[in-house]
PDB file of N, CA and C in Angstrom:
ATOM      1  N   GLN A   1     -75.266-113.536 -28.046  1.00  0.00           N
ATOM      2  CA  GLN A   1     -74.040-113.988 -27.415  1.00  0.00           C
ATOM      3  C   GLN A   1     -74.041-115.515 -27.384  1.00  0.00           C
ATOM      4  N   ARG A   2     -72.971-116.097 -27.853  1.00  0.00           N
ATOM      5  CA  ARG A   2     -72.858-117.559 -27.868  1.00  0.00           C
ATOM      6  C   ARG A   2     -72.131-118.031 -26.614  1.00  0.00           C
ATOM      7  N   ARG A   3     -72.625-119.109 -26.066  1.00  0.00           N
ATOM      8  CA  ARG A   3     -72.001-119.694 -24.881  1.00  0.00           C
ATOM      9  C   ARG A   3     -71.553-121.100 -25.205  1.00  0.00           C
ATOM     10  N   ASP A   4     -70.565-121.557 -24.462  1.00  0.00           N
ATOM     11  CA  ASP A   4     -70.087-122.928 -24.652  1.00  0.00           C
ATOM     12  C   ASP A   4     -71.001-123.945 -23.999  1.00  0.00           C
ATOM     13  N   TYR A   5     -71.769-123.511 -22.984  1.00  0.00           N
ATOM     14  CA  TYR A   5     -72.608-124.429 -22.217  1.00  0.00           C
ATOM     15  C   TYR A   5     -74.027-123.890 -22.116  1.00  0.00           C
ATOM     16  N   VAL A   6     -74.977-124.808 -22.002  1.00  0.00           N
ATOM     17  CA  VAL A   6     -76.367-124.445 -21.769  1.00  0.00           C
ATOM     18  C   VAL A   6     -76.479-123.910 -20.347  1.00  0.00           C
ATOM     19  N   ARG A   7     -77.256-122.848 -20.179  1.00  0.00           N
ATOM     20  CA  ARG A   7     -77.431-122.213 -18.872  1.00  0.00           C
ATOM     21  C   ARG A   7     -78.884-122.373 -18.446  1.00  0.00           C
ATOM     22  N   VAL A   8     -79.097-122.671 -17.144  1.00  0.00           N
ATOM     23  CA  VAL A   8     -80.445-122.843 -16.629  1.00  0.00           C
ATOM     24  C   VAL A   8     -80.621-121.945 -15.396  1.00  0.00           C
ATOM     25  N   ASN A   9     -81.789-121.292 -15.324  1.00  0.00           N
ATOM     26  CA  ASN A   9     -82.109-120.477 -14.150  1.00  0.00           C
ATOM     27  C   ASN A   9     -82.543-121.390 -13.016  1.00  0.00           C
ATOM     28  N   ILE A  10     -81.973-121.154 -11.845  1.00  0.00           N
ATOM     29  CA  ILE A  10     -82.363-121.898 -10.647  1.00  0.00           C
ATOM     30  C   ILE A  10     -82.296-120.934  -9.475  1.00  0.00           C
ATOM     31  N   LEU A  11     -82.809-121.345  -8.367  1.00  0.00           N
ATOM     32  CA  LEU A  11     -82.680-120.576  -7.138  1.00  0.00           C
ATOM     33  C   LEU A  11     -82.442-121.594  -6.031  1.00  0.00           C
ATOM     34  N   ASN A  12     -81.221-121.617  -5.536  1.00  0.00           N
ATOM     35  CA  ASN A  12     -80.846-122.617  -4.541  1.00  0.00           C
ATOM     36  C   ASN A  12     -79.774-122.028  -3.631  1.00  0.00           C
ATOM     37  N   GLU A  13     -79.783-122.441  -2.373  1.00  0.00           N
ATOM     38  CA  GLU A  13     -78.772-121.965  -1.439  1.00  0.00           C
ATOM     39  C   GLU A  13     -77.425-122.617  -1.738  1.00  0.00           C
ATOM     40  N   ILE A  14     -76.383-121.821  -1.580  1.00  0.00           N
ATOM     41  CA  ILE A  14     -75.003-122.317  -1.679  1.00  0.00           C
ATOM     42  C   ILE A  14     -74.255-121.876  -0.426  1.00  0.00           C
ATOM     43  N   SER A  15     -73.123-122.486  -0.195  1.00  0.00           N
ATOM     44  CA  SER A  15     -72.170-121.955   0.770  1.00  0.00           C
ATOM     45  C   SER A  15     -70.869-121.731   0.001  1.00  0.00           C
ATOM     46  N   TYR A  16     -70.080-120.777   0.478  1.00  0.00           N
ATOM     47  CA  TYR A  16     -68.844-120.449  -0.239  1.00  0.00           C
ATOM     48  C   TYR A  16     -67.839-119.878   0.747  1.00  0.00           C
ATOM     49  N   ILE A  17     -66.599-119.892   0.310  1.00  0.00           N
ATOM     50  CA  ILE A  17     -65.523-119.271   1.073  1.00  0.00           C
ATOM     51  C   ILE A  17     -64.532-118.675   0.079  1.00  0.00           C
ATOM     52  N   SER A  18     -64.006-117.513   0.416  1.00  0.00           N
ATOM     53  CA  SER A  18     -62.987-116.886  -0.422  1.00  0.00           C
ATOM     54  C   SER A  18     -61.648-117.542  -0.142  1.00  0.00           C
ATOM     55  N   LEU A  19     -60.936-117.903  -1.186  1.00  0.00           N
ATOM     56  CA  LEU A  19     -59.612-118.510  -0.994  1.00  0.00           C
ATOM     57  C   LEU A  19     -58.555-117.458  -0.678  1.00  0.00           C
ATOM     58  N   LYS A  20     -58.894-116.183  -0.884  1.00  0.00           N
ATOM     59  CA  LYS A  20     -57.956-115.102  -0.585  1.00  0.00           C
ATOM     60  C   LYS A  20     -57.659-115.033   0.915  1.00  0.00           C
ATOM     61  N   ASN A  21     -58.686-115.242   1.725  1.00  0.00           N
ATOM     62  CA  ASN A  21     -58.541-115.170   3.179  1.00  0.00           C
ATOM     63  C   ASN A  21     -58.945-116.498   3.809  1.00  0.00           C
ATOM     64  N   LEU A  22     -58.452-117.573   3.256  1.00  0.00           N
ATOM     65  CA  LEU A  22     -58.903-118.906   3.651  1.00  0.00           C
ATOM     66  C   LEU A  22     -58.772-119.152   5.158  1.00  0.00           C
ATOM     67  N   GLU A  23     -57.678-118.711   5.758  1.00  0.00           N
ATOM     68  CA  GLU A  23     -57.458-118.983   7.178  1.00  0.00           C
ATOM     69  C   GLU A  23     -58.391-118.172   8.060  1.00  0.00           C
ATOM     70  N   THR A  24     -58.746-116.963   7.622  1.00  0.00           N
ATOM     71  CA  THR A  24     -59.551-116.071   8.465  1.00  0.00           C
ATOM     72  C   THR A  24     -61.013-116.000   8.044  1.00  0.00           C
ATOM     73  N   SER A  25     -61.352-116.521   6.892  1.00  0.00           N
ATOM     74  CA  SER A  25     -62.726-116.416   6.396  1.00  0.00           C
ATOM     75  C   SER A  25     -63.602-117.515   6.963  1.00  0.00           C
ATOM     76  N   ASP A  26     -64.842-117.159   7.182  1.00  0.00           N
ATOM     77  CA  ASP A  26     -65.854-118.135   7.566  1.00  0.00           C
ATOM     78  C   ASP A  26     -66.586-118.585   6.312  1.00  0.00           C
ATOM     79  N   VAL A  27     -67.205-119.744   6.415  1.00  0.00           N
ATOM     80  CA  VAL A  27     -68.065-120.188   5.326  1.00  0.00           C
ATOM     81  C   VAL A  27     -69.301-119.309   5.350  1.00  0.00           C
ATOM     82  N   GLU A  28     -69.644-118.746   4.202  1.00  0.00           N
ATOM     83  CA  GLU A  28     -70.789-117.843   4.077  1.00  0.00           C
ATOM     84  C   GLU A  28     -71.873-118.512   3.244  1.00  0.00           C
ATOM     85  N   LYS A  29     -73.073-117.966   3.333  1.00  0.00           N
ATOM     86  CA  LYS A  29     -74.217-118.472   2.559  1.00  0.00           C
ATOM     87  C   LYS A  29     -74.562-117.481   1.464  1.00  0.00           C
ATOM     88  N   GLY A  30     -75.154-118.003   0.407  1.00  0.00           N
ATOM     89  CA  GLY A  30     -75.624-117.174  -0.681  1.00  0.00           C
ATOM     90  C   GLY A  30     -76.630-117.955  -1.500  1.00  0.00           C
ATOM     91  N   LEU A  31     -76.981-117.396  -2.641  1.00  0.00           N
ATOM     92  CA  LEU A  31     -77.921-118.040  -3.556  1.00  0.00           C
ATOM     93  C   LEU A  31     -77.272-118.206  -4.918  1.00  0.00           C
ATOM     94  N   ILE A  32     -77.561-119.316  -5.554  1.00  0.00           N
ATOM     95  CA  ILE A  32     -77.166-119.483  -6.949  1.00  0.00           C
ATOM     96  C   ILE A  32     -78.397-119.155  -7.792  1.00  0.00           C
ATOM     97  N   LEU A  33     -78.210-118.307  -8.802  1.00  0.00           N
ATOM     98  CA  LEU A  33     -79.317-117.832  -9.629  1.00  0.00           C
ATOM     99  C   LEU A  33     -79.393-118.541 -10.972  1.00  0.00           C
ATOM    100  N   ASP A  34     -78.246-118.919 -11.503  1.00  0.00           N
ATOM    101  CA  ASP A  34     -78.222-119.746 -12.711  1.00  0.00           C
ATOM    102  C   ASP A  34     -76.945-120.562 -12.734  1.00  0.00           C
ATOM    103  N   LEU A  35     -76.963-121.597 -13.572  1.00  0.00           N
ATOM    104  CA  LEU A  35     -75.873-122.558 -13.583  1.00  0.00           C
ATOM    105  C   LEU A  35     -75.646-123.066 -14.992  1.00  0.00           C
ATOM    106  N   SER A  36     -74.379-123.249 -15.334  1.00  0.00           N
ATOM    107  CA  SER A  36     -74.005-123.905 -16.589  1.00  0.00           C
ATOM    108  C   SER A  36     -72.748-124.730 -16.311  1.00  0.00           C
ATOM    109  N   GLY A  37     -72.311-125.469 -17.313  1.00  0.00           N
ATOM    110  CA  GLY A  37     -71.101-126.262 -17.166  1.00  0.00           C
ATOM    111  C   GLY A  37     -69.850-125.426 -17.004  1.00  0.00           C
ATOM    112  N   GLY A  38     -69.928-124.153 -17.355  1.00  0.00           N
ATOM    113  CA  GLY A  38     -68.752-123.292 -17.291  1.00  0.00           C
ATOM    114  C   GLY A  38     -68.787-122.220 -16.228  1.00  0.00           C
ATOM    115  N   GLY A  39     -69.946-122.061 -15.548  1.00  0.00           N
ATOM    116  CA  GLY A  39     -70.020-121.005 -14.551  1.00  0.00           C
ATOM    117  C   GLY A  39     -71.403-120.875 -13.956  1.00  0.00           C
ATOM    118  N   ALA A  40     -71.574-119.785 -13.203  1.00  0.00           N
ATOM    119  CA  ALA A  40     -72.836-119.554 -12.515  1.00  0.00           C
ATOM    120  C   ALA A  40     -72.992-118.065 -12.241  1.00  0.00           C
ATOM    121  N   ARG A  41     -74.192-117.714 -11.847  1.00  0.00           N
ATOM    122  CA  ARG A  41     -74.463-116.381 -11.333  1.00  0.00           C
ATOM    123  C   ARG A  41     -74.916-116.577  -9.894  1.00  0.00           C
ATOM    124  N   ILE A  42     -74.264-115.868  -8.959  1.00  0.00           N
ATOM    125  CA  ILE A  42     -74.581-116.032  -7.546  1.00  0.00           C
ATOM    126  C   ILE A  42     -74.920-114.687  -6.925  1.00  0.00           C
ATOM    127  N   LYS A  43     -75.722-114.731  -5.857  1.00  0.00           N
ATOM    128  CA  LYS A  43     -76.089-113.523  -5.105  1.00  0.00           C
ATOM    129  C   LYS A  43     -75.618-113.720  -3.671  1.00  0.00           C
ATOM    130  N   ILE A  44     -74.759-112.789  -3.213  1.00  0.00           N
ATOM    131  CA  ILE A  44     -74.196-112.878  -1.865  1.00  0.00           C
ATOM    132  C   ILE A  44     -74.104-111.481  -1.258  1.00  0.00           C
ATOM    133  N   LYS A  45     -73.820-111.424   0.032  1.00  0.00           N
ATOM    134  CA  LYS A  45     -73.712-110.135   0.725  1.00  0.00           C
ATOM    135  C   LYS A  45     -72.293-109.551   0.665  1.00  0.00           C
ATOM    136  N   ASP A  46     -71.281-110.400   0.514  1.00  0.00           N
ATOM    137  CA  ASP A  46     -69.893-109.945   0.570  1.00  0.00           C
ATOM    138  C   ASP A  46     -69.461-109.234  -0.705  1.00  0.00           C
ATOM    139  N   LYS A  47     -68.605-108.228  -0.515  1.00  0.00           N
ATOM    140  CA  LYS A  47     -67.996-107.571  -1.662  1.00  0.00           C
ATOM    141  C   LYS A  47     -66.718-108.335  -2.023  1.00  0.00           C
ATOM    142  N   LEU A  48     -66.663-108.826  -3.249  1.00  0.00           N
ATOM    143  CA  LEU A  48     -65.491-109.533  -3.768  1.00  0.00           C
ATOM    144  C   LEU A  48     -64.927-108.721  -4.926  1.00  0.00           C
ATOM    145  N   VAL A  49     -63.723-109.035  -5.332  1.00  0.00           N
ATOM    146  CA  VAL A  49     -63.090-108.295  -6.420  1.00  0.00           C
ATOM    147  C   VAL A  49     -62.943-109.187  -7.647  1.00  0.00           C
ATOM    148  N   LYS A  50     -62.841-108.527  -8.796  1.00  0.00           N
ATOM    149  CA  LYS A  50     -62.661-109.262 -10.046  1.00  0.00           C
ATOM    150  C   LYS A  50     -61.442-110.177  -9.941  1.00  0.00           C
ATOM    151  N   ASP A  51     -61.584-111.381 -10.447  1.00  0.00           N
ATOM    152  CA  ASP A  51     -60.553-112.421 -10.446  1.00  0.00           C
ATOM    153  C   ASP A  51     -60.312-113.072  -9.083  1.00  0.00           C
ATOM    154  N   GLU A  52     -61.071-112.672  -8.050  1.00  0.00           N
ATOM    155  CA  GLU A  52     -60.966-113.351  -6.756  1.00  0.00           C
ATOM    156  C   GLU A  52     -61.465-114.784  -6.913  1.00  0.00           C
ATOM    157  N   ILE A  53     -60.839-115.698  -6.203  1.00  0.00           N
ATOM    158  CA  ILE A  53     -61.183-117.118  -6.272  1.00  0.00           C
ATOM    159  C   ILE A  53     -62.034-117.489  -5.066  1.00  0.00           C
ATOM    160  N   ILE A  54     -63.145-118.175  -5.330  1.00  0.00           N
ATOM    161  CA  ILE A  54     -63.981-118.678  -4.247  1.00  0.00           C
ATOM    162  C   ILE A  54     -64.206-120.172  -4.447  1.00  0.00           C
ATOM    163  N   LEU A  55     -64.466-120.844  -3.341  1.00  0.00           N
ATOM    164  CA  LEU A  55     -64.831-122.246  -3.377  1.00  0.00           C
ATOM    165  C   LEU A  55     -66.312-122.317  -3.040  1.00  0.00           C
ATOM    166  N   ILE A  56     -67.105-122.854  -3.970  1.00  0.00           N
ATOM    167  CA  ILE A  56     -68.558-122.927  -3.830  1.00  0.00           C
ATOM    168  C   ILE A  56     -68.955-124.367  -3.542  1.00  0.00           C
ATOM    169  N   ASN A  57     -69.839-124.534  -2.555  1.00  0.00           N
ATOM    170  CA  ASN A  57     -70.437-125.836  -2.304  1.00  0.00           C
ATOM    171  C   ASN A  57     -71.893-125.751  -2.717  1.00  0.00           C
ATOM    172  N   LEU A  58     -72.276-126.619  -3.643  1.00  0.00           N
ATOM    173  CA  LEU A  58     -73.639-126.658  -4.173  1.00  0.00           C
ATOM    174  C   LEU A  58     -74.215-128.043  -3.918  1.00  0.00           C
ATOM    175  N   SER A  59     -75.310-128.095  -3.170  1.00  0.00           N
ATOM    176  CA  SER A  59     -76.027-129.350  -2.943  1.00  0.00           C
ATOM    177  C   SER A  59     -77.392-129.205  -3.603  1.00  0.00           C
ATOM    178  N   LEU A  60     -77.611-129.987  -4.643  1.00  0.00           N
ATOM    179  CA  LEU A  60     -78.845-129.884  -5.407  1.00  0.00           C
ATOM    180  C   LEU A  60     -79.142-131.233  -6.023  1.00  0.00           C
ATOM    181  N   GLU A  61     -80.426-131.589  -5.992  1.00  0.00           N
ATOM    182  CA  GLU A  61     -80.837-132.922  -6.442  1.00  0.00           C
ATOM    183  C   GLU A  61     -80.045-133.945  -5.628  1.00  0.00           C
ATOM    184  N   ARG A  62     -79.367-134.846  -6.262  1.00  0.00           N
ATOM    185  CA  ARG A  62     -78.563-135.837  -5.521  1.00  0.00           C
ATOM    186  C   ARG A  62     -77.065-135.519  -5.607  1.00  0.00           C
ATOM    187  N   PHE A  63     -76.753-134.308  -6.021  1.00  0.00           N
ATOM    188  CA  PHE A  63     -75.359-133.907  -6.193  1.00  0.00           C
ATOM    189  C   PHE A  63     -74.906-133.015  -5.043  1.00  0.00           C
ATOM    190  N   ASN A  64     -73.678-133.208  -4.604  1.00  0.00           N
ATOM    191  CA  ASN A  64     -73.018-132.309  -3.672  1.00  0.00           C
ATOM    192  C   ASN A  64     -71.668-131.980  -4.297  1.00  0.00           C
ATOM    193  N   LEU A  65     -71.531-130.769  -4.809  1.00  0.00           N
ATOM    194  CA  LEU A  65     -70.350-130.400  -5.579  1.00  0.00           C
ATOM    195  C   LEU A  65     -69.567-129.286  -4.905  1.00  0.00           C
ATOM    196  N   ASN A  66     -68.252-129.407  -4.910  1.00  0.00           N
ATOM    197  CA  ASN A  66     -67.348-128.343  -4.497  1.00  0.00           C
ATOM    198  C   ASN A  66     -66.642-127.851  -5.751  1.00  0.00           C
ATOM    199  N   ILE A  67     -66.833-126.568  -6.036  1.00  0.00           N
ATOM    200  CA  ILE A  67     -66.398-126.013  -7.315  1.00  0.00           C
ATOM    201  C   ILE A  67     -65.582-124.744  -7.072  1.00  0.00           C
ATOM    202  N   LYS A  68     -64.424-124.649  -7.717  1.00  0.00           N
ATOM    203  CA  LYS A  68     -63.640-123.412  -7.668  1.00  0.00           C
ATOM    204  C   LYS A  68     -64.146-122.473  -8.743  1.00  0.00           C
ATOM    205  N   GLY A  69     -64.335-121.208  -8.360  1.00  0.00           N
ATOM    206  CA  GLY A  69     -64.803-120.219  -9.317  1.00  0.00           C
ATOM    207  C   GLY A  69     -64.022-118.927  -9.215  1.00  0.00           C
ATOM    208  N   LYS A  70     -63.958-118.242 -10.345  1.00  0.00           N
ATOM    209  CA  LYS A  70     -63.278-116.949 -10.414  1.00  0.00           C
ATOM    210  C   LYS A  70     -64.332-115.877 -10.705  1.00  0.00           C
ATOM    211  N   ILE A  71     -64.304-114.799  -9.919  1.00  0.00           N
ATOM    212  CA  ILE A  71     -65.252-113.700 -10.107  1.00  0.00           C
ATOM    213  C   ILE A  71     -64.920-112.993 -11.423  1.00  0.00           C
ATOM    214  N   ARG A  72     -65.922-112.903 -12.302  1.00  0.00           N
ATOM    215  CA  ARG A  72     -65.717-112.277 -13.617  1.00  0.00           C
ATOM    216  C   ARG A  72     -66.392-110.917 -13.729  1.00  0.00           C
ATOM    217  N   ARG A  73     -67.577-110.764 -13.118  1.00  0.00           N
ATOM    218  CA  ARG A  73     -68.250-109.459 -13.151  1.00  0.00           C
ATOM    219  C   ARG A  73     -69.135-109.341 -11.922  1.00  0.00           C
ATOM    220  N   ALA A  74     -69.481-108.088 -11.598  1.00  0.00           N
ATOM    221  CA  ALA A  74     -70.256-107.833 -10.384  1.00  0.00           C
ATOM    222  C   ALA A  74     -71.302-106.761 -10.637  1.00  0.00           C
ATOM    223  N   ASP A  75     -72.444-106.928  -9.979  1.00  0.00           N
ATOM    224  CA  ASP A  75     -73.507-105.924  -9.979  1.00  0.00           C
ATOM    225  C   ASP A  75     -74.014-105.784  -8.554  1.00  0.00           C
ATOM    226  N   LEU A  76     -74.350-104.559  -8.169  1.00  0.00           N
ATOM    227  CA  LEU A  76     -74.923-104.294  -6.860  1.00  0.00           C
ATOM    228  C   LEU A  76     -76.435-104.249  -7.001  1.00  0.00           C
ATOM    229  N   THR A  77     -77.143-104.965  -6.126  1.00  0.00           N
ATOM    230  CA  THR A  77     -78.606-104.990  -6.196  1.00  0.00           C
ATOM    231  C   THR A  77     -79.181-103.840  -5.375  1.00  0.00           C
ATOM    232  N   GLU A  78     -80.489-103.608  -5.524  1.00  0.00           N
ATOM    233  CA  GLU A  78     -81.160-102.558  -4.762  1.00  0.00           C
ATOM    234  C   GLU A  78     -81.095-102.820  -3.265  1.00  0.00           C
ATOM    235  N   ASP A  79     -81.066-104.089  -2.868  1.00  0.00           N
ATOM    236  CA  ASP A  79     -81.006-104.415  -1.443  1.00  0.00           C
ATOM    237  C   ASP A  79     -79.567-104.554  -0.936  1.00  0.00           C
ATOM    238  N   LYS A  80     -78.620-104.002  -1.678  1.00  0.00           N
ATOM    239  CA  LYS A  80     -77.205-103.923  -1.294  1.00  0.00           C
ATOM    240  C   LYS A  80     -76.496-105.274  -1.244  1.00  0.00           C
ATOM    241  N   ASP A  81     -77.043-106.271  -1.911  1.00  0.00           N
ATOM    242  CA  ASP A  81     -76.332-107.529  -2.109  1.00  0.00           C
ATOM    243  C   ASP A  81     -75.577-107.424  -3.425  1.00  0.00           C
ATOM    244  N   TYR A  82     -74.731-108.400  -3.683  1.00  0.00           N
ATOM    245  CA  TYR A  82     -73.962-108.418  -4.923  1.00  0.00           C
ATOM    246  C   TYR A  82     -74.360-109.626  -5.752  1.00  0.00           C
ATOM    247  N   ILE A  83     -74.462-109.420  -7.048  1.00  0.00           N
ATOM    248  CA  ILE A  83     -74.654-110.523  -7.978  1.00  0.00           C
ATOM    249  C   ILE A  83     -73.375-110.635  -8.795  1.00  0.00           C
ATOM    250  N   TYR A  84     -72.772-111.825  -8.743  1.00  0.00           N
ATOM    251  CA  TYR A  84     -71.502-112.058  -9.413  1.00  0.00           C
ATOM    252  C   TYR A  84     -71.648-113.089 -10.519  1.00  0.00           C
ATOM    253  N   GLY A  85     -70.989-112.822 -11.623  1.00  0.00           N
ATOM    254  CA  GLY A  85     -70.783-113.830 -12.644  1.00  0.00           C
ATOM    255  C   GLY A  85     -69.506-114.569 -12.288  1.00  0.00           C
ATOM    256  N   VAL A  86     -69.597-115.877 -12.188  1.00  0.00           N
ATOM    257  CA  VAL A  86     -68.468-116.701 -11.754  1.00  0.00           C
ATOM    258  C   VAL A  86     -68.152-117.712 -12.845  1.00  0.00           C
ATOM    259  N   SER A  87     -66.896-117.813 -13.224  1.00  0.00           N
ATOM    260  CA  SER A  87     -66.503-118.871 -14.161  1.00  0.00           C
ATOM    261  C   SER A  87     -65.789-119.963 -13.383  1.00  0.00           C
ATOM    262  N   PHE A  88     -66.148-121.193 -13.686  1.00  0.00           N
ATOM    263  CA  PHE A  88     -65.538-122.331 -13.015  1.00  0.00           C
ATOM    264  C   PHE A  88     -64.189-122.630 -13.654  1.00  0.00           C
ATOM    265  N   PHE A  89     -63.268-123.159 -12.857  1.00  0.00           N
ATOM    266  CA  PHE A  89     -61.985-123.595 -13.415  1.00  0.00           C
ATOM    267  C   PHE A  89     -61.445-124.748 -12.580  1.00  0.00           C
ATOM    268  N   GLY A  90     -60.505-125.453 -13.159  1.00  0.00           N
ATOM    269  CA  GLY A  90     -59.876-126.557 -12.463  1.00  0.00           C
ATOM    270  C   GLY A  90     -60.798-127.747 -12.242  1.00  0.00           C
ATOM    271  N   LEU A  91     -61.877-127.810 -13.015  1.00  0.00           N
ATOM    272  CA  LEU A  91     -62.814-128.927 -12.860  1.00  0.00           C
ATOM    273  C   LEU A  91     -62.274-130.160 -13.557  1.00  0.00           C
ATOM    274  N   ASP A  92     -62.338-131.293 -12.882  1.00  0.00           N
ATOM    275  CA  ASP A  92     -62.019-132.508 -13.609  1.00  0.00           C
ATOM    276  C   ASP A  92     -63.244-132.900 -14.431  1.00  0.00           C
ATOM    277  N   GLU A  93     -63.064-133.783 -15.369  1.00  0.00           N
ATOM    278  CA  GLU A  93     -64.145-134.141 -16.294  1.00  0.00           C
ATOM    279  C   GLU A  93     -65.350-134.746 -15.586  1.00  0.00           C
ATOM    280  N   VAL A  94     -65.111-135.475 -14.502  1.00  0.00           N
ATOM    281  CA  VAL A  94     -66.222-136.092 -13.761  1.00  0.00           C
ATOM    282  C   VAL A  94     -67.129-135.017 -13.169  1.00  0.00           C
ATOM    283  N   VAL A  95     -66.540-134.011 -12.537  1.00  0.00           N
ATOM    284  CA  VAL A  95     -67.329-132.931 -11.938  1.00  0.00           C
ATOM    285  C   VAL A  95     -68.030-132.127 -13.024  1.00  0.00           C
ATOM    286  N   LYS A  96     -67.322-131.839 -14.116  1.00  0.00           N
ATOM    287  CA  LYS A  96     -67.932-131.089 -15.218  1.00  0.00           C
ATOM    288  C   LYS A  96     -69.143-131.840 -15.780  1.00  0.00           C
ATOM    289  N   GLU A  97     -69.020-133.140 -15.947  1.00  0.00           N
ATOM    290  CA  GLU A  97     -70.135-133.951 -16.439  1.00  0.00           C
ATOM    291  C   GLU A  97     -71.294-133.955 -15.443  1.00  0.00           C
ATOM    292  N   LYS A  98     -70.993-133.983 -14.140  1.00  0.00           N
ATOM    293  CA  LYS A  98     -72.054-133.920 -13.134  1.00  0.00           C
ATOM    294  C   LYS A  98     -72.822-132.607 -13.228  1.00  0.00           C
ATOM    295  N   ILE A  99     -72.099-131.507 -13.401  1.00  0.00           N
ATOM    296  CA  ILE A  99     -72.749-130.200 -13.515  1.00  0.00           C
ATOM    297  C   ILE A  99     -73.642-130.170 -14.752  1.00  0.00           C
ATOM    298  N   ILE A 100     -73.132-130.635 -15.888  1.00  0.00           N
ATOM    299  CA  ILE A 100     -73.914-130.633 -17.124  1.00  0.00           C
ATOM    300  C   ILE A 100     -75.146-131.524 -16.976  1.00  0.00           C
ATOM    301  N   LYS A 101     -74.982-132.681 -16.353  1.00  0.00           N
ATOM    302  CA  LYS A 101     -76.113-133.577 -16.108  1.00  0.00           C
ATOM    303  C   LYS A 101     -77.147-132.894 -15.217  1.00  0.00           C
ATOM    304  N   LEU A 102     -76.678-132.196 -14.197  1.00  0.00           N
ATOM    305  CA  LEU A 102     -77.558-131.469 -13.300  1.00  0.00           C
ATOM    306  C   LEU A 102     -78.338-130.384 -14.046  1.00  0.00           C
ATOM    307  N   VAL A 103     -77.665-129.644 -14.919  1.00  0.00           N
ATOM    308  CA  VAL A 103     -78.329-128.599 -15.710  1.00  0.00           C
ATOM    309  C   VAL A 103     -79.470-129.196 -16.528  1.00  0.00           C
ATOM    310  N   PHE A 104     -79.219-130.309 -17.196  1.00  0.00           N
ATOM    311  CA  PHE A 104     -80.261-130.912 -18.028  1.00  0.00           C
ATOM    312  C   PHE A 104     -81.378-131.526 -17.183  1.00  0.00           C
ATOM    313  N   THR A 105     -81.056-132.049 -16.010  1.00  0.00           N
ATOM    314  CA  THR A 105     -82.084-132.563 -15.104  1.00  0.00           C
ATOM    315  C   THR A 105     -83.016-131.433 -14.669  1.00  0.00           C
ATOM    316  N   ILE A 106     -82.440-130.302 -14.309  1.00  0.00           N
ATOM    317  CA  ILE A 106     -83.232-129.138 -13.902  1.00  0.00           C
ATOM    318  C   ILE A 106     -84.101-128.653 -15.060  1.00  0.00           C
ATOM    319  N   MET A 107     -83.521-128.598 -16.259  1.00  0.00           N
ATOM    320  CA  MET A 107     -84.283-128.149 -17.436  1.00  0.00           C
ATOM    321  C   MET A 107     -85.480-129.057 -17.693  1.00  0.00           C
ATOM    322  N   ARG A 108     -85.277-130.356 -17.583  1.00  0.00           N
ATOM    323  CA  ARG A 108     -86.380-131.304 -17.784  1.00  0.00           C
ATOM    324  C   ARG A 108     -87.500-131.084 -16.766  1.00  0.00           C
ATOM    325  N   LYS A 109     -87.116-130.911 -15.509  1.00  0.00           N
ATOM    326  CA  LYS A 109     -88.107-130.680 -14.457  1.00  0.00           C
ATOM    327  C   LYS A 109     -88.861-129.386 -14.681  1.00  0.00           C
ATOM    328  N   GLN A 110     -88.165-128.347 -15.109  1.00  0.00           N
ATOM    329  CA  GLN A 110     -88.825-127.069 -15.372  1.00  0.00           C
ATOM    330  C   GLN A 110     -89.802-127.179 -16.533  1.00  0.00           C
ATOM    331  N   ARG A 111     -89.445-127.938 -17.567  1.00  0.00           N
ATOM    332  CA  ARG A 111     -90.351-128.128 -18.706  1.00  0.00           C
ATOM    333  C   ARG A 111     -91.600-128.877 -18.294  1.00  0.00           C
ATOM    334  N   GLU A 112     -91.450-129.854 -17.378  1.00  0.00           N
ATOM    335  CA  GLU A 112     -92.602-130.629 -16.915  1.00  0.00           C
ATOM    336  C   GLU A 112     -93.611-129.743 -16.180  1.00  0.00           C
ATOM    337  N   LEU A 113     -93.146-128.657 -15.593  1.00  0.00           N
ATOM    338  CA  LEU A 113     -94.026-127.759 -14.859  1.00  0.00           C
ATOM    339  C   LEU A 113     -94.828-126.842 -15.786  1.00  0.00           C
ATOM    340  N   LEU A 114     -94.416-126.729 -17.028  1.00  0.00           N
ATOM    341  CA  LEU A 114     -95.112-125.845 -17.975  1.00  0.00           C
ATOM    342  C   LEU A 114     -96.371-126.463 -18.542  1.00  0.00           C
TER     343      LEU A 114
END
């Protein structure tokens, strides 16, 4: 499978909120499992639906990013959490470049550990 962006495995806490119930939803916590310039894989407790829009806050390295994502696929884990494939959209070029820079920074650090 060919991808438009390089993907890196990470494990970091995120916070997110569903835009579907923005007025009534609380900010929730989850984990980001991998990241690329075009999307991510996240693990959370909430059940979301395909094409639902969420706002993700990711603080990693020296970056603090707020990213809009659309739920593309879902899997239920053995511990009853959900793993979602999320595609990013509406990113301006500055944010997209920050994400790509972050991916390569993480990759470099991971290689140094080998």
